[in-house]
Amino acid sequence: MINIPKGTKDVLPDESYKWQYIENTAREVARVFNLSEIRTPVFEYTELFRRGVGEGTDVVNKEMYTFEDKGGRSITLKPEGTAGVVRLFIENGLASSPMPVKTYYITPAFRYERPQAGRLREFHQFGIEVFGSASYQTDAEVIFAASTFLDMLGVKTQLQINSIGCKTCRAEYNRALKEYFKPRLVGMCETCRLRFDKNPLRMLDCKEEGCKKINAGAPNITDFLCEECAEHFNGVKSLLDGYGKKYTVNPRIVRGLDYYSKTVFEFVSDEIGSQGTVCGGGRYDGLVEELGGNPTPAIGFAAGIERLMLLMENSSAPFPEADKPAIYLAGMDEISRAAAFKIATDLRLKGVRAEIDHMGRSVKAQLKYADKIGAKFAAVIGEDELKSKVLNVKNMADGTACAVKVENLYAYLLQEKK
Ligand code: HAM
């Protein structure tokens, strides 16, 4: 017996409807926000993520599934969706289509992390990426797309926002951070000491208790924003306020990927343990240029589907009922089984979920099975029914029955569905 790889999960027949529900909700949100679906490959050249996500990040340094293919090229399974989408945007000349270009995706992603509740090595994201607009209104729209998605699913989260500024304000902030951290470095972890030289902003991300305490006193980026970045951030907040959207400004949100600038945000929950960030995103105005395109502002987010699933299960957010067969057609003998087969096929062609026997069961066992699989109605076909072409259609929930002509069966089921 070969087991499933560590950090991955199967989706079983009786839970796939939950996945479909979340994915359908994502597609509905994408529709109302006028976003078009795009799909990128599961693997890309490693260089894309090195340059796109950033050499200084845990994702690139420690977590990528990288291998050499038979042609000697370095390939990486996508650890996130954004870099591939930016490559798609540049490579397909989408920059010359009318702006903004508004896209969404549902994708698996792969990170070699220590698995725990809400943290997997293969996970799935619903993400959106909008290109071409530098306006704060687009930031607000993207944040509202995420919050609409979470609202539609009925989950409760807290929205936290921050601005990490542009290159100019960040240079000044980095200097201030270094000044603050330098005398405190002895008390900090090895990773933070390394980050001190390369990217002190990343130190704010550290989860070590000792570092967290020191981080609490560090200066806030929001005090270092240049005029343009501060104005942009105020614009975002004013649109959120104008709609009455609750949020907190959390100056410690720096995000784990290198491409962000200006607005960053997260939707977090305290109901699913330490991996409480269900959705994260922000603006990445420099990334298209970094990856070889013309300078193009952009913003997006990604929500983790497994974390949402956990949250929905933990917080008893309502999943709709799984779709069950509308009717089970039992056959008494060879000829009536053939009739059941034909009736079921006709119904299926009209879009009715119908089931028949595949196991050669007795009529009694067939009806027991129909009950087990949650069929709404069941009808037994025997010699009488073959002759009369009338079925005794039994409501499995209350045991009542109704005589229905075979030719009227579809209309009957349709009416009962209402
Ligand atoms: P991220 O914060 O790395 O951002 O991931 C987004 C979401 O994916 C997280 O909030 C979480 O729900 C889920 N996630 C991440 N890692 C795991 C894991 N190991 N197991 C389960 N779920 C996980 C990004 O990926 C950016 N590309 C988001 C973005 C799009 N920014 C702009 N556009």
Tab-separated table of C-alpha atoms and ligand atoms in Angstrom:
chain	number	residue	atom	x	y	z
A	1	MET	CA	0.000	0.000	0.000
A	2	ILE	CA	1.470	3.356	-1.037
A	3	ASN	CA	0.163	6.263	1.018
A	4	ILE	CA	-0.693	9.829	0.025
A	5	PRO	CA	2.337	12.184	0.224
A	6	LYS	CA	2.726	14.136	3.474
A	7	GLY	CA	0.967	17.490	3.426
A	8	THR	CA	-1.526	16.591	0.684
A	9	LYS	CA	-5.185	15.654	0.904
A	10	ASP	CA	-7.688	13.597	-1.056
A	11	VAL	CA	-11.145	15.001	-1.709
A	12	LEU	CA	-13.614	12.156	-1.129
A	13	PRO	CA	-16.957	11.630	-2.917
A	14	ASP	CA	-19.023	12.776	0.047
A	15	GLU	CA	-17.097	16.023	0.551
A	16	SER	CA	-16.482	17.179	-3.016
A	17	TYR	CA	-19.770	19.100	-2.985
A	18	LYS	CA	-18.202	21.421	-0.398
A	19	TRP	CA	-15.319	22.161	-2.767
A	20	GLN	CA	-17.744	22.766	-5.596
A	21	TYR	CA	-19.745	25.128	-3.400
A	22	ILE	CA	-16.677	27.221	-2.520
A	23	GLU	CA	-15.463	27.205	-6.126
A	24	ASN	CA	-18.896	28.108	-7.509
A	25	THR	CA	-19.118	30.954	-5.008
A	26	ALA	CA	-15.677	32.157	-6.156
A	27	ARG	CA	-16.863	32.094	-9.777
A	28	GLU	CA	-20.005	33.997	-8.848
A	29	VAL	CA	-17.974	36.694	-7.074
A	30	ALA	CA	-15.691	36.875	-10.110
A	31	ARG	CA	-18.745	37.310	-12.346
A	32	VAL	CA	-20.260	40.192	-10.391
A	33	PHE	CA	-16.884	41.929	-10.156
A	34	ASN	CA	-16.441	41.445	-13.909
A	35	LEU	CA	-13.313	39.306	-13.722
A	36	SER	CA	-12.361	36.796	-16.427
A	37	GLU	CA	-10.860	33.414	-15.661
A	38	ILE	CA	-7.289	32.649	-16.699
A	39	ARG	CA	-5.290	29.468	-16.243
A	40	THR	CA	-1.528	29.121	-16.045
A	41	PRO	CA	0.538	25.914	-15.937
A	42	VAL	CA	1.124	24.109	-12.667
A	43	PHE	CA	4.874	24.458	-13.268
A	44	GLU	CA	6.987	27.335	-14.557
A	45	TYR	CA	10.692	27.991	-14.998
A	46	THR	CA	12.219	28.404	-11.541
A	47	GLU	CA	13.620	31.808	-12.486
A	48	LEU	CA	10.091	33.250	-12.633
A	49	PHE	CA	9.522	32.672	-8.920
A	50	ARG	CA	13.070	33.608	-7.929
A	51	ARG	CA	12.618	36.986	-9.561
A	52	GLY	CA	8.888	37.332	-9.001
A	53	VAL	CA	8.364	36.163	-5.432
A	54	GLY	CA	11.837	37.226	-4.301
A	55	GLU	CA	15.131	35.625	-3.272
A	56	GLY	CA	14.758	36.835	0.304
A	57	THR	CA	11.475	35.047	1.006
A	58	ASP	CA	10.903	31.751	2.825
A	59	VAL	CA	8.793	30.632	-0.116
A	60	VAL	CA	11.750	30.846	-2.519
A	61	ASN	CA	14.520	29.963	-0.070
A	62	LYS	CA	12.983	27.005	1.684
A	63	GLU	CA	9.658	25.950	0.278
A	64	MET	CA	9.745	25.482	-3.473
A	65	TYR	CA	9.303	22.136	-5.192
A	66	THR	CA	12.116	22.544	-7.701
A	67	PHE	CA	13.509	19.880	-10.001
A	68	GLU	CA	15.404	19.529	-13.226
A	69	ASP	CA	13.380	18.174	-16.138
A	70	LYS	CA	14.753	15.718	-18.671
A	71	GLY	CA	15.915	18.643	-20.813
A	72	GLY	CA	18.042	19.990	-17.956
A	73	ARG	CA	15.755	22.984	-17.275
A	74	SER	CA	15.039	24.050	-13.715
A	75	ILE	CA	11.304	23.746	-13.144
A	76	THR	CA	9.254	24.706	-10.077
A	77	LEU	CA	5.704	23.758	-9.099
A	78	LYS	CA	3.922	27.063	-8.582
A	79	PRO	CA	4.134	28.117	-4.908
A	80	GLU	CA	1.511	30.843	-5.534
A	81	GLY	CA	-0.514	32.223	-8.417
A	82	THR	CA	0.602	35.808	-8.991
A	83	ALA	CA	4.004	35.348	-10.675
A	84	GLY	CA	2.532	33.010	-13.329
A	85	VAL	CA	-0.344	35.401	-13.981
A	86	VAL	CA	2.093	38.286	-14.479
A	87	ARG	CA	4.097	36.124	-16.908
A	88	LEU	CA	0.855	35.337	-18.768
A	89	PHE	CA	-0.030	39.038	-18.863
A	90	ILE	CA	3.330	39.987	-20.380
A	91	GLU	CA	3.805	37.014	-22.691
A	92	ASN	CA	0.347	37.285	-24.269
A	93	GLY	CA	0.516	41.011	-24.832
A	94	LEU	CA	-2.460	41.722	-22.550
A	95	ALA	CA	-0.869	45.085	-21.852
A	96	SER	CA	-2.200	46.260	-25.203
A	97	SER	CA	-5.822	45.391	-24.371
A	98	PRO	CA	-8.110	48.009	-22.810
A	99	MET	CA	-7.213	48.567	-19.181
A	100	PRO	CA	-7.857	47.463	-16.571
A	101	VAL	CA	-7.337	43.757	-17.255
A	102	LYS	CA	-9.313	41.983	-14.526
A	103	THR	CA	-8.560	38.294	-14.012
A	104	TYR	CA	-9.205	35.456	-11.586
A	105	TYR	CA	-8.016	31.887	-11.099
A	106	ILE	CA	-8.567	28.804	-9.000
A	107	THR	CA	-5.332	26.870	-8.760
A	108	PRO	CA	-3.381	24.312	-6.768
A	109	ALA	CA	-0.139	25.647	-5.259
A	110	PHE	CA	2.798	23.843	-3.677
A	111	ARG	CA	5.020	24.776	-0.760
A	112	TYR	CA	7.349	22.500	1.157
A	113	GLU	CA	6.198	23.602	4.609
A	114	ARG	CA	5.784	21.730	7.904
A	115	PRO	CA	2.222	20.453	7.585
A	116	GLN	CA	-0.305	21.278	10.315
A	117	ALA	CA	-3.986	22.221	10.475
A	118	GLY	CA	-4.535	24.746	7.675
A	119	ARG	CA	-1.004	24.349	6.312
A	120	LEU	CA	-0.445	21.876	3.498
A	121	ARG	CA	2.186	21.147	0.888
A	122	GLU	CA	-0.414	21.095	-1.840
A	123	PHE	CA	-3.178	23.616	-1.272
A	124	HIS	CA	-5.607	25.567	-3.431
A	125	GLN	CA	-6.167	29.258	-3.978
A	126	PHE	CA	-8.902	31.408	-5.396
A	127	GLY	CA	-7.105	34.533	-6.524
A	128	ILE	CA	-7.780	37.691	-8.469
A	129	GLU	CA	-5.274	39.979	-10.193
A	130	VAL	CA	-6.170	43.359	-11.703
A	131	PHE	CA	-3.695	45.117	-14.007
A	132	GLY	CA	-3.413	48.663	-15.248
A	133	SER	CA	-4.945	50.850	-12.562
A	134	ALA	CA	-2.922	52.764	-9.995
A	135	SER	CA	-6.076	54.217	-8.431
A	136	TYR	CA	-6.856	53.570	-4.758
A	137	GLN	CA	-10.377	52.781	-5.934
A	138	THR	CA	-9.049	49.562	-7.456
A	139	ASP	CA	-7.461	48.606	-4.130
A	140	ALA	CA	-10.838	49.090	-2.475
A	141	GLU	CA	-12.621	47.093	-5.181
A	142	VAL	CA	-10.195	44.178	-4.804
A	143	ILE	CA	-10.628	44.233	-1.021
A	144	PHE	CA	-14.405	44.265	-1.489
A	145	ALA	CA	-14.198	41.327	-3.917
A	146	ALA	CA	-12.459	39.333	-1.173
A	147	SER	CA	-14.898	40.409	1.510
A	148	THR	CA	-17.904	39.697	-0.735
A	149	PHE	CA	-16.541	36.185	-1.301
A	150	LEU	CA	-16.161	35.610	2.452
A	151	ASP	CA	-19.604	37.104	3.150
A	152	MET	CA	-21.249	34.895	0.529
A	153	LEU	CA	-19.680	31.861	2.203
A	154	GLY	CA	-20.974	33.085	5.551
A	155	VAL	CA	-17.602	33.093	7.317
A	156	LYS	CA	-16.547	35.687	9.836
A	157	THR	CA	-13.078	37.202	9.531
A	158	GLN	CA	-11.361	40.429	10.468
A	159	LEU	CA	-9.948	42.645	7.767
A	160	GLN	CA	-6.508	44.073	8.505
A	161	ILE	CA	-4.865	46.564	6.183
A	162	ASN	CA	-1.561	48.338	5.964
A	163	SER	CA	0.523	50.291	3.495
A	164	ILE	CA	4.151	49.283	3.022
A	165	GLY	CA	4.785	52.295	0.803
A	166	CYS	CA	6.868	52.575	-2.318
A	167	LYS	CA	10.635	52.153	-2.794
A	168	THR	CA	11.291	55.675	-1.566
A	169	CYS	CA	9.400	55.453	1.711
A	170	ARG	CA	10.604	51.923	2.304
A	171	ALA	CA	14.265	52.908	2.005
A	172	GLU	CA	13.779	55.392	4.803
A	173	TYR	CA	11.770	52.917	6.858
A	174	ASN	CA	14.455	50.237	6.395
A	175	ARG	CA	17.012	52.657	7.768
A	176	ALA	CA	14.829	53.323	10.810
A	177	LEU	CA	14.255	49.598	11.312
A	178	LYS	CA	17.979	48.908	11.199
A	179	GLU	CA	18.615	51.614	13.729
A	180	TYR	CA	16.017	50.074	16.023
A	181	PHE	CA	17.084	46.448	15.568
A	182	LYS	CA	20.870	46.884	15.621
A	183	PRO	CA	21.290	47.113	19.418
A	184	ARG	CA	18.663	44.370	19.890
A	185	LEU	CA	20.054	41.803	17.413
A	186	VAL	CA	21.671	39.651	20.129
A	187	GLY	CA	18.216	38.702	21.404
A	188	MET	CA	16.906	37.739	17.981
A	189	CYS	CA	16.832	34.473	16.017
A	190	GLU	CA	19.338	33.518	13.344
A	191	THR	CA	16.903	34.114	10.478
A	192	CYS	CA	16.226	37.637	11.718
A	193	ARG	CA	19.940	38.326	12.026
A	194	LEU	CA	20.358	37.289	8.382
A	195	ARG	CA	17.371	39.379	7.348
A	196	PHE	CA	18.813	42.395	9.134
A	197	ASP	CA	21.298	42.848	6.287
A	198	LYS	CA	19.159	41.765	3.344
A	199	ASN	CA	15.617	42.887	4.116
A	200	PRO	CA	14.879	44.194	7.621
A	201	LEU	CA	11.157	44.565	6.762
A	202	ARG	CA	10.956	40.767	6.683
A	203	MET	CA	12.036	40.658	10.366
A	204	LEU	CA	8.578	41.934	11.297
A	205	ASP	CA	7.180	38.659	9.945
A	206	CYS	CA	9.066	36.490	12.455
A	207	LYS	CA	6.978	34.107	14.552
A	208	GLU	CA	9.655	33.440	17.239
A	209	GLU	CA	8.398	34.614	20.650
A	210	GLY	CA	11.611	36.517	21.504
A	211	CYS	CA	11.624	38.324	18.148
A	212	LYS	CA	7.908	39.071	18.368
A	213	LYS	CA	8.473	40.898	21.665
A	214	ILE	CA	11.255	42.993	20.163
A	215	ASN	CA	9.180	43.634	17.020
A	216	ALA	CA	6.370	45.103	19.102
A	217	GLY	CA	8.461	48.208	19.775
A	218	ALA	CA	9.735	48.679	16.210
A	219	PRO	CA	8.775	51.831	14.298
A	220	ASN	CA	5.639	51.688	12.130
A	221	ILE	CA	5.871	51.930	8.336
A	222	THR	CA	2.772	54.117	8.307
A	223	ASP	CA	4.837	56.866	9.961
A	224	PHE	CA	7.290	56.794	7.042
A	225	LEU	CA	4.945	56.957	4.038
A	226	CYS	CA	5.722	59.584	1.424
A	227	GLU	CA	2.968	62.025	0.523
A	228	GLU	CA	1.741	60.041	-2.474
A	229	CYS	CA	1.641	56.727	-0.600
A	230	ALA	CA	-0.067	58.321	2.404
A	231	GLU	CA	-2.697	59.883	0.143
A	232	HIS	CA	-3.253	56.578	-1.634
A	233	PHE	CA	-3.700	54.783	1.689
A	234	ASN	CA	-6.127	57.466	2.912
A	235	GLY	CA	-8.099	56.998	-0.313
A	236	VAL	CA	-8.434	53.259	0.294
A	237	LYS	CA	-9.535	53.820	3.882
A	238	SER	CA	-12.056	56.476	2.868
A	239	LEU	CA	-13.757	54.067	0.442
A	240	LEU	CA	-13.864	51.322	3.075
A	241	ASP	CA	-15.242	53.814	5.609
A	242	GLY	CA	-17.758	55.155	3.105
A	243	TYR	CA	-19.268	51.705	2.752
A	244	GLY	CA	-19.074	51.021	6.489
A	245	LYS	CA	-16.579	48.203	6.016
A	246	LYS	CA	-14.886	47.428	9.317
A	247	TYR	CA	-11.098	47.028	9.324
A	248	THR	CA	-8.086	47.617	11.494
A	249	VAL	CA	-4.838	49.165	10.368
A	250	ASN	CA	-2.147	46.689	11.366
A	251	PRO	CA	1.300	48.202	10.705
A	252	ARG	CA	2.861	44.756	11.252
A	253	ILE	CA	1.374	43.274	8.065
A	254	VAL	CA	4.285	43.088	5.644
A	255	ARG	CA	3.256	39.871	3.773
A	256	GLY	CA	5.636	37.014	3.074
A	257	LEU	CA	6.350	37.756	-0.594
A	258	ASP	CA	8.671	40.465	-1.910
A	259	TYR	CA	6.603	42.046	-4.665
A	260	TYR	CA	4.243	44.220	-2.640
A	261	SER	CA	4.075	48.004	-2.515
A	262	LYS	CA	1.534	50.408	-1.004
A	263	THR	CA	-1.664	48.630	0.126
A	264	VAL	CA	-1.436	45.172	1.697
A	265	PHE	CA	-4.267	43.380	3.475
A	266	GLU	CA	-5.280	40.153	5.154
A	267	PHE	CA	-8.537	38.594	6.269
A	268	VAL	CA	-7.841	36.674	9.464
A	269	SER	CA	-9.787	34.381	11.748
A	270	ASP	CA	-9.037	33.259	15.304
A	271	GLU	CA	-11.208	30.161	14.907
A	272	ILE	CA	-8.801	27.885	13.040
A	273	GLY	CA	-5.627	27.946	15.111
A	274	SER	CA	-2.270	29.417	14.201
A	275	GLN	CA	-2.839	29.417	10.423
A	276	GLY	CA	-5.577	32.032	10.683
A	277	THR	CA	-4.937	34.056	7.528
A	278	VAL	CA	-7.570	32.866	5.070
A	279	CYS	CA	-6.911	35.518	2.450
A	280	GLY	CA	-4.028	37.840	1.706
A	281	GLY	CA	-3.100	40.282	-0.980
A	282	GLY	CA	-1.965	43.705	-1.962
A	283	ARG	CA	-0.649	46.015	-4.605
A	284	TYR	CA	2.448	45.054	-6.611
A	285	ASP	CA	3.148	47.988	-8.901
A	286	GLY	CA	6.741	46.958	-9.705
A	287	LEU	CA	6.291	43.285	-10.572
A	288	VAL	CA	5.277	43.493	-14.235
A	289	GLU	CA	8.379	45.563	-14.973
A	290	GLU	CA	10.540	43.305	-12.795
A	291	LEU	CA	9.465	40.346	-14.934
A	292	GLY	CA	10.201	42.079	-18.228
A	293	GLY	CA	6.987	43.946	-19.097
A	294	ASN	CA	6.277	47.645	-19.361
A	295	PRO	CA	5.661	49.316	-16.006
A	296	THR	CA	2.067	48.404	-15.088
A	297	PRO	CA	0.419	48.891	-11.711
A	298	ALA	CA	-1.420	45.839	-10.379
A	299	ILE	CA	-3.179	44.496	-7.313
A	300	GLY	CA	-4.709	41.208	-6.235
A	301	PHE	CA	-5.330	38.671	-3.490
A	302	ALA	CA	-5.510	34.937	-2.954
A	303	ALA	CA	-7.718	33.032	-0.522
A	304	GLY	CA	-6.757	29.545	0.642
A	305	ILE	CA	-9.568	27.109	-0.029
A	306	GLU	CA	-8.487	24.530	2.591
A	307	ARG	CA	-8.384	27.216	5.292
A	308	LEU	CA	-11.823	28.418	4.254
A	309	MET	CA	-13.077	24.854	4.436
A	310	LEU	CA	-11.671	24.529	7.986
A	311	LEU	CA	-13.243	27.813	8.990
A	312	MET	CA	-16.612	26.873	7.535
A	313	GLU	CA	-16.550	23.506	9.295
A	314	ASN	CA	-15.394	25.020	12.618
A	315	SER	CA	-17.753	27.967	12.625
A	316	SER	CA	-20.753	26.004	11.329
A	317	ALA	CA	-21.123	28.286	8.325
A	318	PRO	CA	-23.814	26.600	6.290
A	319	PHE	CA	-22.816	24.403	3.381
A	320	PRO	CA	-25.821	23.837	1.168
A	321	GLU	CA	-27.085	20.248	1.010
A	322	ALA	CA	-25.217	17.947	-1.357
A	323	ASP	CA	-27.127	17.215	-4.560
A	324	LYS	CA	-28.774	13.767	-4.318
A	325	PRO	CA	-30.517	11.590	-6.954
A	326	ALA	CA	-34.013	12.789	-7.794
A	327	ILE	CA	-35.138	9.224	-8.482
A	328	TYR	CA	-33.974	5.635	-8.174
A	329	LEU	CA	-35.445	3.202	-10.694
A	330	ALA	CA	-35.469	-0.375	-9.405
A	331	GLY	CA	-35.925	-3.322	-11.768
A	332	MET	CA	-37.433	-6.700	-10.789
A	333	ASP	CA	-35.968	-8.811	-13.567
A	334	GLU	CA	-33.818	-8.570	-16.667
A	335	ILE	CA	-36.509	-6.935	-18.867
A	336	SER	CA	-37.601	-4.382	-16.282
A	337	ARG	CA	-33.970	-3.532	-15.515
A	338	ALA	CA	-33.573	-2.717	-19.206
A	339	ALA	CA	-36.675	-0.495	-18.959
A	340	ALA	CA	-35.207	1.210	-15.864
A	341	PHE	CA	-32.004	1.767	-17.845
A	342	LYS	CA	-33.951	3.402	-20.675
A	343	ILE	CA	-36.078	5.618	-18.421
A	344	ALA	CA	-32.999	6.713	-16.438
A	345	THR	CA	-31.138	7.525	-19.662
A	346	ASP	CA	-34.057	9.645	-20.952
A	347	LEU	CA	-34.232	11.512	-17.639
A	348	ARG	CA	-30.453	12.064	-17.549
A	349	LEU	CA	-30.542	13.531	-21.046
A	350	LYS	CA	-33.018	16.060	-19.672
A	351	GLY	CA	-30.732	16.890	-16.756
A	352	VAL	CA	-32.280	14.783	-14.002
A	353	ARG	CA	-29.949	13.080	-11.519
A	354	ALA	CA	-31.208	9.465	-11.772
A	355	GLU	CA	-29.839	6.149	-10.507
A	356	ILE	CA	-30.364	2.446	-11.247
A	357	ASP	CA	-28.994	-0.861	-9.957
A	358	HIS	CA	-25.491	-1.919	-10.972
A	359	MET	CA	-24.957	-4.722	-8.471
A	360	GLY	CA	-27.685	-7.240	-9.313
A	361	ARG	CA	-29.415	-6.580	-5.992
A	362	SER	CA	-32.883	-7.824	-5.035
A	363	VAL	CA	-35.708	-5.237	-5.208
A	364	LYS	CA	-35.680	-4.958	-1.402
A	365	ALA	CA	-31.931	-4.358	-1.374
A	366	GLN	CA	-32.238	-1.876	-4.236
A	367	LEU	CA	-34.755	0.198	-2.258
A	368	LYS	CA	-32.530	0.060	0.821
A	369	TYR	CA	-29.676	1.327	-1.339
A	370	ALA	CA	-31.891	4.083	-2.806
A	371	ASP	CA	-32.562	5.233	0.754
A	372	LYS	CA	-28.860	5.127	1.659
A	373	ILE	CA	-27.828	7.309	-1.254
A	374	GLY	CA	-30.556	9.817	-0.409
A	375	ALA	CA	-32.733	9.398	-3.512
A	376	LYS	CA	-35.797	11.618	-3.197
A	377	PHE	CA	-38.107	9.220	-5.040
A	378	ALA	CA	-37.961	5.542	-5.974
A	379	ALA	CA	-40.050	3.476	-8.359
A	380	VAL	CA	-40.027	-0.302	-8.837
A	381	ILE	CA	-40.490	-1.581	-12.379
A	382	GLY	CA	-41.962	-5.061	-12.860
A	383	GLU	CA	-44.301	-6.829	-15.265
A	384	ASP	CA	-47.326	-4.642	-14.313
A	385	GLU	CA	-45.460	-1.387	-14.802
A	386	LEU	CA	-44.075	-2.573	-18.131
A	387	LYS	CA	-47.616	-3.263	-19.310
A	388	SER	CA	-49.374	-0.203	-17.879
A	389	LYS	CA	-46.485	2.244	-18.397
A	390	VAL	CA	-47.473	3.736	-15.055
A	391	LEU	CA	-45.007	3.848	-12.153
A	392	ASN	CA	-45.759	3.960	-8.455
A	393	VAL	CA	-43.409	6.773	-7.507
A	394	LYS	CA	-42.609	6.641	-3.806
A	395	ASN	CA	-41.484	9.656	-1.816
A	396	MET	CA	-38.621	8.210	0.232
A	397	ALA	CA	-38.910	10.791	3.015
A	398	ASP	CA	-42.571	10.337	3.978
A	399	GLY	CA	-43.460	7.012	2.318
A	400	THR	CA	-46.358	8.484	0.302
A	401	ALA	CA	-46.702	7.299	-3.292
A	402	CYS	CA	-48.186	8.625	-6.490
A	403	ALA	CA	-49.079	6.875	-9.777
A	404	VAL	CA	-47.232	8.617	-12.587
A	405	LYS	CA	-47.259	7.754	-16.293
A	406	VAL	CA	-43.736	7.115	-17.569
A	407	GLU	CA	-44.214	9.831	-20.173
A	408	ASN	CA	-45.069	12.302	-17.384
A	409	LEU	CA	-42.248	11.295	-15.054
A	410	TYR	CA	-39.931	14.143	-16.031
A	411	ALA	CA	-42.663	16.763	-15.546
A	412	TYR	CA	-43.606	15.181	-12.209
A	413	LEU	CA	-40.023	15.275	-10.901
A	414	LEU	CA	-39.606	18.824	-12.113
A	415	GLN	CA	-42.731	19.955	-10.328
A	416	GLU	CA	-41.749	18.121	-7.114
A	417	LYS	CA	-38.356	19.819	-7.151
A	418	LYS	CA	-39.966	23.247	-6.777
B	1	HAM	P1	-0.089	34.171	0.428
B	1	HAM	O1	-0.428	34.989	1.624
B	1	HAM	O2	1.229	33.525	0.381
B	1	HAM	O3	-0.293	35.106	-0.838
B	1	HAM	O4	-1.198	33.038	0.227
B	1	HAM	C1	-2.564	33.388	0.126
B	1	HAM	C2	-3.394	32.406	0.927
B	1	HAM	O5	-3.114	31.066	0.519
B	1	HAM	C3	-3.127	32.407	2.419
B	1	HAM	O6	-3.841	33.443	3.050
B	1	HAM	C4	-3.649	31.041	2.824
B	1	HAM	O7	-5.051	31.062	2.992
B	1	HAM	C5	-3.305	30.195	1.620
B	1	HAM	N1	-2.063	29.431	1.879
B	1	HAM	C6	-0.797	29.843	1.738
B	1	HAM	N2	0.067	28.863	2.070
B	1	HAM	C7	-0.687	27.799	2.405
B	1	HAM	C8	-0.387	26.461	2.847
B	1	HAM	N3	0.865	26.020	2.948
B	1	HAM	N4	-1.424	25.632	3.114
B	1	HAM	C9	-2.701	26.058	2.987
B	1	HAM	N5	-3.033	27.297	2.579
B	1	HAM	C10	-2.051	28.157	2.296
B	1	HAM	C11	-0.124	34.723	-2.127
B	1	HAM	O8	0.005	33.569	-2.476
B	1	HAM	C12	-0.222	35.848	-3.101
B	1	HAM	N6	0.015	35.332	-4.456
B	1	HAM	C13	-1.579	36.535	-3.004
B	1	HAM	C14	-1.708	37.671	-3.950
B	1	HAM	C15	-2.349	37.664	-5.142
B	1	HAM	N7	-1.189	38.886	-3.792
B	1	HAM	C16	-1.492	39.626	-4.846
B	1	HAM	N8	-2.180	38.895	-5.675
